[in-house]
Coordinates of C-alpha atoms in Angstrom, one line a residue:
Chain P
M1 CA 0.0 0.0 0.0
A2 CA 1.4 3.3 -0.9
Y3 CA 0.1 6.8 -1.1
V4 CA 1.4 9.5 -3.5
A5 CA 2.3 12.9 -2.1
V6 CA 0.1 15.3 -4.2
K7 CA 0.2 19.0 -4.2
G8 CA -2.2 21.5 -5.6
G9 CA -5.4 20.9 -3.6
E10 CA -4.9 23.6 -1.0
R11 CA -7.4 26.0 -2.5
A12 CA -10.0 23.3 -3.0
I13 CA -9.5 22.1 0.5
D14 CA -9.9 25.5 2.0
S15 CA -13.1 26.1 0.0
A16 CA -14.4 22.6 1.0
H17 CA -13.9 23.4 4.7
A18 CA -15.5 26.8 4.3
W19 CA -18.6 25.2 2.7
M20 CA -18.6 22.5 5.4
A21 CA -18.7 25.3 8.1
E22 CA -21.5 27.0 6.3
K23 CA -23.5 23.8 6.0
R24 CA -22.8 23.1 9.7
R25 CA -24.3 26.4 10.6
G26 CA -27.3 25.8 8.3
N27 CA -29.8 28.5 7.5
P28 CA -28.5 31.6 9.4
E29 CA -32.1 32.6 10.0
V30 CA -32.5 29.6 12.3
A31 CA -31.1 30.2 15.8
E32 CA -27.7 28.7 16.4
L33 CA -27.4 25.8 18.8
S34 CA -25.6 26.5 22.1
L35 CA -23.5 24.0 23.9
D36 CA -25.8 24.2 26.9
Q37 CA -28.7 23.2 24.7
I38 CA -26.8 20.2 23.4
E39 CA -25.7 19.2 26.8
Q40 CA -29.1 19.5 28.4
Q41 CA -31.4 18.4 25.6
L42 CA -29.3 15.9 23.7
G43 CA -28.0 14.2 26.8
R44 CA -28.0 10.7 25.4
A45 CA -25.8 11.8 22.5
V46 CA -23.5 13.5 24.9
D47 CA -23.3 10.2 27.0
R48 CA -22.5 8.2 23.9
V49 CA -19.8 10.5 22.7
M50 CA -18.2 10.5 26.2
G51 CA -18.3 6.7 26.3
E52 CA -16.8 6.1 22.9
G53 CA -14.5 9.1 23.1
S54 CA -13.4 7.6 26.5
L55 CA -13.4 11.0 28.1
Y56 CA -16.0 12.2 30.7
D57 CA -16.6 15.9 30.1
R58 CA -20.1 16.9 29.2
E59 CA -19.2 20.3 27.8
L60 CA -16.4 19.0 25.5
A61 CA -18.7 16.2 24.3
A62 CA -21.4 18.8 23.5
L63 CA -18.8 20.9 21.6
A64 CA -17.6 17.8 19.6
I65 CA -21.2 17.0 18.7
K66 CA -21.8 20.6 17.5
Q67 CA -18.5 20.6 15.5
A68 CA -19.3 17.2 13.9
Q69 CA -22.8 18.2 13.0
G70 CA -24.2 15.5 15.1
D71 CA -22.0 12.7 13.6
L72 CA -21.4 10.9 16.9
I73 CA -18.5 8.8 15.7
E74 CA -16.7 11.9 14.3
A75 CA -17.4 13.6 17.7
A76 CA -15.9 10.6 19.6
F77 CA -12.9 10.9 17.3
L78 CA -12.5 14.6 18.3
L79 CA -12.6 13.8 22.0
R80 CA -10.0 11.1 21.5
A81 CA -7.8 13.5 19.7
Y82 CA -8.3 16.2 22.4
R83 CA -7.4 14.0 25.3
T84 CA -3.9 13.4 23.8
T85 CA -3.2 17.1 24.5
L86 CA -3.7 16.8 28.3
P87 CA -1.4 15.3 30.9
R88 CA -2.7 12.5 33.1
F89 CA -2.6 13.5 36.7
A90 CA -3.6 10.2 38.3
H91 CA -5.9 7.2 38.1
S92 CA -8.9 7.0 40.4
L93 CA -9.6 4.4 43.0
A94 CA -12.2 1.9 41.6
V95 CA -15.6 3.6 41.7
E96 CA -17.9 1.9 44.1
T97 CA -21.2 1.2 42.3
T98 CA -22.7 -0.2 45.5
N99 CA -22.7 3.4 46.8
M100 CA -24.2 4.8 43.6
R101 CA -26.8 7.5 44.1
I102 CA -29.5 5.6 42.2
E103 CA -31.6 7.2 39.5
R104 CA -32.6 3.9 38.0
R105 CA -32.3 0.4 39.2
I106 CA -34.1 -2.7 38.0
S107 CA -33.8 -6.4 38.2
A108 CA -35.4 -8.9 35.8
I109 CA -34.7 -11.8 38.2
F110 CA -36.0 -10.6 41.6
K111 CA -39.3 -8.8 41.8
D112 CA -39.0 -7.8 45.4
L113 CA -35.4 -7.1 45.7
P114 CA -34.2 -5.1 48.7
G115 CA -34.5 -1.4 47.9
G116 CA -37.1 -2.1 45.2
Q117 CA -37.4 -1.5 41.5
I118 CA -36.7 2.1 40.6
L119 CA -37.7 2.9 37.0
G120 CA -36.0 6.3 36.8
P121 CA -36.2 8.5 33.7
T122 CA -36.8 5.7 31.2
Y123 CA -38.3 5.3 27.7
D124 CA -39.5 1.8 28.6
Y125 CA -43.3 1.4 28.7
T126 CA -43.7 4.3 26.2
H127 CA -45.5 3.3 23.0
R128 CA -42.9 4.8 20.7
L129 CA -45.4 7.1 19.1
L130 CA -44.1 10.3 17.8
D131 CA -45.0 13.1 20.3
F132 CA -46.1 16.0 18.1
G133 CA -46.5 18.0 21.2
L134 CA -42.7 18.5 21.1
T135 CA -42.9 20.3 17.8
E136 CA -43.7 23.5 19.7
P137 CA -41.9 24.7 22.8
S138 CA -43.9 23.9 25.9
A139 CA -43.4 23.9 29.6
N140 CA -43.1 20.5 31.3
A141 CA -44.9 19.7 34.5
P142 CA -42.3 19.0 37.1
A143 CA -41.7 15.3 37.8
P144 CA -43.5 14.0 40.8
T145 CA -41.5 13.3 44.0
E146 CA -42.0 11.1 47.0
P147 CA -40.0 11.0 50.2
P148 CA -37.1 8.6 49.6
D149 CA -37.0 5.7 52.0
D150 CA -33.2 5.5 52.4
A151 CA -33.4 1.7 51.9
S152 CA -30.0 0.3 51.0
M153 CA -29.7 -1.0 47.4
P154 CA -27.4 -4.0 47.5
R155 CA -26.2 -5.2 44.1
V156 CA -27.9 -8.3 42.9
P157 CA -24.7 -10.3 42.7
D158 CA -24.1 -9.6 46.4
I159 CA -27.5 -11.1 47.2
L160 CA -26.9 -14.3 45.0
G161 CA -23.3 -14.4 46.0
A162 CA -24.1 -14.6 49.7
E163 CA -25.7 -18.0 49.0
G164 CA -22.8 -19.1 46.9
L165 CA -25.1 -19.4 43.9
L166 CA -23.0 -17.0 41.8
E167 CA -19.4 -17.4 40.8
S168 CA -17.1 -15.0 42.8
V169 CA -14.9 -12.7 40.8
G170 CA -12.7 -11.8 43.7
A171 CA -9.4 -11.3 41.9
P172 CA -6.0 -10.0 42.6
N173 CA -5.6 -6.3 43.0
R174 CA -2.9 -6.0 40.3
E175 CA -2.4 -3.0 38.2
P176 CA -4.8 -3.2 35.2
G177 CA -3.6 -2.9 31.6
D178 CA -4.3 0.4 29.8
L179 CA -5.1 0.5 26.1
T180 CA -4.2 4.2 26.0
R181 CA -0.6 3.4 27.1
Q182 CA 0.1 -0.1 25.7
P183 CA -1.2 -1.5 22.4
L184 CA -3.6 -4.4 22.4
T185 CA -1.9 -7.8 22.6
F186 CA -3.2 -11.3 22.8
P187 CA -4.2 -13.2 24.9
A188 CA -6.0 -10.1 26.3
D189 CA -6.9 -10.3 30.0
R190 CA -10.4 -9.4 31.2
D191 CA -9.3 -5.9 32.5
V192 CA -8.1 -4.9 29.0
R193 CA -11.2 -6.5 27.4
L194 CA -13.5 -4.5 29.7
Q195 CA -11.7 -1.3 28.9
A196 CA -12.0 -2.0 25.1
L197 CA -15.7 -2.8 25.5
A198 CA -16.3 0.4 27.6
R199 CA -15.0 2.5 24.8
G200 CA -16.3 0.3 22.0
D201 CA -18.9 1.2 19.4
E202 CA -22.4 0.8 20.8
G203 CA -23.8 -0.5 17.5
F204 CA -21.1 -3.1 17.2
L205 CA -21.5 -4.3 20.8
L206 CA -25.3 -4.4 20.3
A207 CA -25.0 -6.6 17.3
M208 CA -22.4 -8.9 19.0
G209 CA -24.5 -9.2 22.1
Y210 CA -27.6 -9.8 20.0
S211 CA -25.9 -12.5 18.1
T212 CA -25.2 -14.4 21.4
Q213 CA -28.9 -14.3 22.1
R214 CA -29.7 -15.7 18.6
G215 CA -27.6 -18.8 19.1
Y216 CA -24.1 -17.7 18.1
G217 CA -22.4 -18.5 21.4
G218 CA -25.5 -18.4 23.6
S219 CA -25.1 -18.2 27.4
H220 CA -28.7 -17.9 28.5
P221 CA -28.5 -14.5 30.0
F222 CA -30.7 -12.8 32.6
A223 CA -30.5 -9.1 33.4
G224 CA -29.7 -9.6 37.0
E225 CA -29.5 -5.9 37.6
V226 CA -29.3 -2.7 35.6
R227 CA -28.5 0.5 37.5
M228 CA -27.8 4.1 36.6
G229 CA -26.8 7.0 38.8
T230 CA -23.9 9.1 40.1
V231 CA -20.8 7.7 41.7
A232 CA -18.1 9.7 43.4
V233 CA -14.6 9.6 41.9
E234 CA -11.7 9.5 44.3
I235 CA -8.0 9.9 43.6
E236 CA -4.9 9.7 45.9
P237 CA -2.6 12.5 44.8
A238 CA 1.0 11.8 45.7
E239 CA 1.5 15.2 47.3
L240 CA -1.4 14.6 49.7
G241 CA -1.0 10.9 50.5
F242 CA -4.7 10.3 51.2
A243 CA -7.7 9.9 49.0
I244 CA -9.8 12.9 48.0
D245 CA -13.2 13.1 46.3
I246 CA -12.9 15.1 43.1
G247 CA -16.6 15.0 41.9
D248 CA -19.3 12.9 40.5
I249 CA -19.8 11.0 37.2
V250 CA -22.9 9.3 35.9
V251 CA -22.5 5.7 35.0
S252 CA -24.7 2.8 33.9
E253 CA -24.0 -0.7 35.1
C254 CA -25.3 -4.1 34.0
Q255 CA -24.9 -7.3 35.9
M256 CA -25.8 -10.2 33.6
V257 CA -26.4 -13.5 35.3
N258 CA -25.8 -16.4 32.9
Q259 CA -26.1 -20.2 32.6
F260 CA -24.6 -22.2 35.4
K261 CA -21.8 -24.6 35.4
G262 CA -20.5 -27.1 37.9
S263 CA -17.4 -29.3 38.0
K264 CA -16.1 -32.1 40.1
T265 CA -14.6 -29.5 42.5
A266 CA -17.2 -26.7 42.3
P267 CA -20.9 -27.1 42.8
P268 CA -23.2 -25.7 40.1
Q269 CA -23.4 -21.9 40.1
F270 CA -24.4 -19.1 37.8
T271 CA -21.7 -17.3 35.8
R272 CA -21.6 -13.5 35.2
G273 CA -21.1 -10.9 32.5
Y274 CA -20.4 -7.3 33.4
G275 CA -21.1 -3.9 31.7
L276 CA -20.1 -0.5 33.0
V277 CA -20.2 2.7 30.8
F278 CA -20.1 6.4 31.1
G279 CA -23.5 8.2 31.2
F280 CA -27.0 6.9 30.8
S281 CA -26.3 4.2 28.3
E282 CA -28.2 1.2 29.3
R283 CA -28.3 -0.5 25.9
K284 CA -24.6 -0.4 25.7
A285 CA -24.1 -1.6 29.3
M286 CA -26.3 -4.6 28.6
S287 CA -24.6 -5.3 25.3
M288 CA -21.2 -5.0 26.9
A289 CA -22.2 -7.5 29.7
L290 CA -23.4 -10.0 27.0
V291 CA -20.2 -9.7 25.1
D292 CA -18.0 -9.8 28.2
R293 CA -19.6 -13.1 29.2
A294 CA -19.3 -14.5 25.6
M295 CA -15.6 -13.7 25.6
R296 CA -15.1 -15.7 28.8
A297 CA -16.0 -18.9 27.0
A298 CA -12.5 -20.3 26.9
E299 CA -11.9 -19.4 30.6
L300 CA -15.1 -21.3 31.5
G301 CA -14.3 -24.3 29.4
E302 CA -16.9 -23.7 26.7
D303 CA -16.2 -24.3 23.0
V304 CA -15.2 -21.1 21.2
T305 CA -17.2 -21.2 18.0
A306 CA -19.1 -17.9 17.6
P307 CA -17.9 -14.4 16.6
A308 CA -18.8 -12.9 20.0
Q309 CA -16.6 -15.5 21.8
N310 CA -13.6 -14.7 19.6
V311 CA -11.6 -12.2 21.7
E312 CA -9.4 -11.1 18.8
F313 CA -12.3 -10.6 16.4
V314 CA -14.3 -8.6 19.0
L315 CA -11.5 -6.4 20.3
Y316 CA -9.9 -5.7 16.9
H317 CA -13.2 -4.5 15.5
S318 CA -15.0 -2.8 18.4
D319 CA -13.3 0.5 18.2
N320 CA -15.2 2.9 15.9
V321 CA -12.3 5.4 15.7
E322 CA -9.9 2.8 14.5
G323 CA -12.6 1.3 12.2
T324 CA -13.3 4.7 10.7
G325 CA -9.6 5.4 10.2
F326 CA -9.1 2.2 8.2
V327 CA -12.3 2.2 6.2
E328 CA -12.0 5.9 5.3
H329 CA -8.3 5.8 4.5
L330 CA -9.5 4.2 1.2
K331 CA -10.3 7.7 0.2
L332 CA -6.6 8.7 0.2
P333 CA -4.9 8.7 -3.2
H334 CA -3.9 5.2 -4.3
Y335 CA -2.9 6.3 -7.8
V336 CA 0.3 4.4 -8.0
D337 CA -1.1 1.2 -6.5
F338 CA -3.9 1.3 -8.9
Q339 CA -1.6 2.0 -11.9
S340 CA 0.3 -1.2 -11.1
E341 CA -2.9 -3.2 -10.8
L342 CA -4.1 -1.7 -14.1
Q343 CA -0.9 -2.8 -15.8
N344 CA -1.2 -6.3 -14.3
V345 CA -4.7 -6.7 -15.6
R346 CA -3.7 -5.4 -19.0
R347 CA -0.8 -7.8 -19.2
L348 CA -2.9 -10.7 -18.2
R349 CA -5.5 -9.9 -20.8
D350 CA -2.8 -9.6 -23.4
E351 CA -1.5 -13.0 -22.5
V352 CA -4.9 -14.6 -22.7
E353 CA -5.4 -13.0 -26.1
R354 CA -2.0 -14.3 -27.3
L355 CA -2.8 -17.8 -26.1
R356 CA -6.1 -17.8 -27.8
E357 CA -4.6 -16.6 -31.1
A358 CA -1.9 -19.3 -30.9
A359 CA -4.5 -22.0 -30.3
E360 CA -6.5 -20.9 -33.4
Chain F
M1 CA -12.9 19.0 49.5
S2 CA -15.8 16.9 48.3
V3 CA -18.1 19.9 48.7
L4 CA -15.7 22.2 46.9
A5 CA -15.3 19.7 44.1
R6 CA -19.0 20.0 43.3
A7 CA -19.3 23.8 43.5
S8 CA -18.8 26.2 40.6
G9 CA -16.1 28.8 40.8
S10 CA -18.6 31.6 40.7
R11 CA -20.5 30.2 43.7
I12 CA -17.4 29.7 45.8
A13 CA -16.3 33.3 44.9
A14 CA -19.6 34.7 46.0
L15 CA -19.5 32.9 49.3
L16 CA -15.9 33.8 49.9
E17 CA -16.9 37.4 50.1
E18 CA -18.7 36.7 53.4
C19 CA -15.6 35.0 54.9
G20 CA -13.9 38.1 56.1
E21 CA -10.6 39.4 54.7
I22 CA -9.0 37.0 52.4
P23 CA -5.2 36.8 52.7
A24 CA -3.0 37.4 49.7
F25 CA -1.9 34.2 48.0
I26 CA 0.2 33.1 45.1
R27 CA -0.3 30.2 42.7
I28 CA 2.4 27.6 43.1
R29 CA 1.1 25.3 40.5
G30 CA -1.7 25.7 37.9
P31 CA -4.5 26.0 37.7
E32 CA -4.0 23.4 35.0
A33 CA -6.3 21.0 33.2
G34 CA -5.5 17.3 32.9
L35 CA -7.0 13.8 33.1
V36 CA -7.8 11.2 35.6
M37 CA -8.2 7.6 34.5
V38 CA -11.4 6.4 36.1
R39 CA -11.4 2.8 37.2
G40 CA -14.1 0.3 37.8
R41 CA -14.1 -3.3 39.0
A42 CA -15.0 -6.4 36.9
G43 CA -18.4 -7.5 38.1
G44 CA -18.4 -4.4 40.4
D45 CA -16.3 -6.2 43.0
G46 CA -13.5 -7.9 41.1
A47 CA -10.2 -6.9 39.7
P48 CA -9.9 -3.2 38.7
F49 CA -10.0 -2.1 35.0
N50 CA -9.6 1.2 33.3
L51 CA -13.1 2.5 32.4
G52 CA -12.1 5.8 30.7
E53 CA -10.7 9.2 31.5
M54 CA -12.3 12.4 32.9
S55 CA -11.2 16.0 32.7
V56 CA -9.8 17.4 36.0
T57 CA -8.3 20.7 37.0
R58 CA -5.8 21.1 39.7
C59 CA -4.2 24.0 41.5
T60 CA -1.9 24.6 44.5
V61 CA -1.7 28.0 46.2
R62 CA 0.3 29.5 49.1
T63 CA -1.1 32.2 51.3
D64 CA 1.1 35.0 52.6
S65 CA 1.1 33.3 56.0
G66 CA 2.7 30.2 54.3
L67 CA -0.3 27.9 54.3
I68 CA -0.4 25.6 51.2
G69 CA -3.7 24.5 49.7
H70 CA -4.3 21.9 47.1
A71 CA -7.3 21.1 45.0
Y72 CA -8.3 18.6 42.3
V73 CA -11.7 19.2 40.9
A74 CA -13.7 17.4 38.1
G75 CA -14.1 19.4 34.9
R76 CA -12.2 22.4 33.5
D77 CA -13.3 25.3 35.7
E78 CA -9.9 26.9 36.5
R79 CA -11.5 29.5 38.9
Q80 CA -13.1 26.7 40.8
A81 CA -9.8 24.8 41.2
E82 CA -7.9 27.9 42.3
L83 CA -10.5 29.0 44.8
A84 CA -10.9 25.4 46.1
A85 CA -7.2 25.4 46.8
L86 CA -7.4 28.7 48.5
V87 CA -10.2 27.5 50.7
D88 CA -8.2 24.4 51.4
A89 CA -5.4 26.6 52.7
L90 CA -7.8 28.8 54.7
M91 CA -9.3 25.8 56.4
Q92 CA -5.8 24.9 57.8
D93 CA -5.8 28.2 59.7
P94 CA -7.5 27.5 63.1
E95 CA -8.6 31.1 63.4
R96 CA -10.3 31.3 60.0
A97 CA -11.6 27.7 59.7
P98 CA -14.8 28.1 61.8
L99 CA -16.0 31.2 59.8
V100 CA -15.1 29.6 56.4
R101 CA -16.9 26.4 57.5
E102 CA -20.0 28.4 58.6
K103 CA -20.2 30.8 55.7
L104 CA -18.9 28.7 52.8
I105 CA -18.6 25.0 53.3
D106 CA -21.9 24.4 55.2
P107 CA -24.1 26.4 52.8
L108 CA -22.5 24.6 49.8
A109 CA -23.0 21.3 51.5
Q110 CA -26.6 22.1 52.3
Y111 CA -27.3 23.2 48.7
Q112 CA -25.7 20.0 47.3
Q113 CA -27.6 17.8 49.8
A114 CA -30.9 19.5 48.6
E115 CA -30.0 18.7 45.0
R116 CA -29.3 15.1 45.9
D117 CA -32.5 14.9 47.9
A118 CA -34.5 16.3 44.9
V119 CA -33.1 13.5 42.6
A120 CA -33.7 10.9 45.3
G121 CA -37.3 12.2 45.6
K122 CA -37.9 11.8 41.9
A123 CA -36.4 8.3 41.9
A124 CA -38.6 7.3 44.8
A125 CA -41.7 8.4 42.8
T126 CA -40.7 5.9 40.1
K127 CA -40.3 3.0 42.6
V128 CA -42.7 0.2 41.6
Q129 CA -45.3 -0.8 44.2
F130 CA -46.6 -4.3 43.2
F131 CA -50.1 -3.7 44.7
A132 CA -51.9 -6.4 42.7
M133 CA -49.4 -9.1 43.7
Q134 CA -49.5 -8.1 47.3
T135 CA -53.3 -8.2 47.4
M136 CA -53.2 -11.7 45.9
R137 CA -50.9 -13.0 48.5
T138 CA -52.8 -11.7 51.6

């Protein structure tokens, strides 16, 4: 593969960018979008860009969405590029989702779980009918409130785990791998796999997760718990020597409870898949949990036959910034490559022609 | 520090005006923006993994009396980081700390608690009450 250095397009490129900026702005008689409007009213898009851009900053994500005209993959790309300009101060202590301030928390396996089923601000149970009331600005009635009952909200795995019915994931506290520092290598451990999934493309993970449900590496999943809310982030700066709380982030978490397994040494117990993503991104958290579980096939002694169980396949193709780069690079000039291909085809055709004439 | 990390720079500035005379201070470091890699745990309770980064601003100041204040706050509000570091320094002065706590930390903490309560109240209103099933059982 080779690209030719070509000169002479500067003026065309400048004009193209100027036109793009004009298109982005659209009709100047229509009010311009503010970052606040994007952040407040397109919150799910902001969540997705933060997740796939792997950078939690609502304002920057809103800016990226505006700059990319709502192209969310392009926006994630912009965030990834921006983060490379900043120094890393620290890593956080692991966020404690048990202490999450819950906005939504549901379980599909226990109706009466401690703390209850909290629906939160969900689209579930809507009829997916277009709401033409939104075509005109209107004031919303405030959401109803009730006094909270301070019930603790144990995570479902802790409930099942207490009985020993769920595999434990108690694992060593070693330093996790970091894809932003070391390139992906195989075999990839679960820490690296989870990082890749957390920043992976939602559409890709949805399709992979869906494929496991349709029989390509099925693991009989139940949504043990889905929860969304804010968690505090703590770091331990070297100059202080103790942990400090630096603020909140919103995350969505999914605990998938999967088909059980026993062996000669271990009694039958359920296995688990895990999803954790920035923002309110329940679909992605659930997809991530399905794919995480599928990729544990080899570890759990299952046959690796389906795409979602193939760690290399999933991890090499889950990143939409990388995927975009390689697919879209085909637009770069391949003039010399193609000239050589052209010559080859012409030579082969000449040869075929010569052989046919010789035969006649 | 957790209260200051959740308060905007302008709000801290407004409350600082009620905390008496503020000593002169110099910036030793920053305010500067950077990143913190946020970690989660596999399964919520297993081995740690890197979830993704967040923007963070840090600042260190020294007051004319030699007190050093540090701050790390989520986001990119430089004023917030600088004032949070200043408040961190002021809180180390036993003579000032009670006033700063009363006029700045406590009101911010109350405001933030009210915001949390409001969210908790809305969440509580969406808690499912399985009336029909309970009636059937009794």
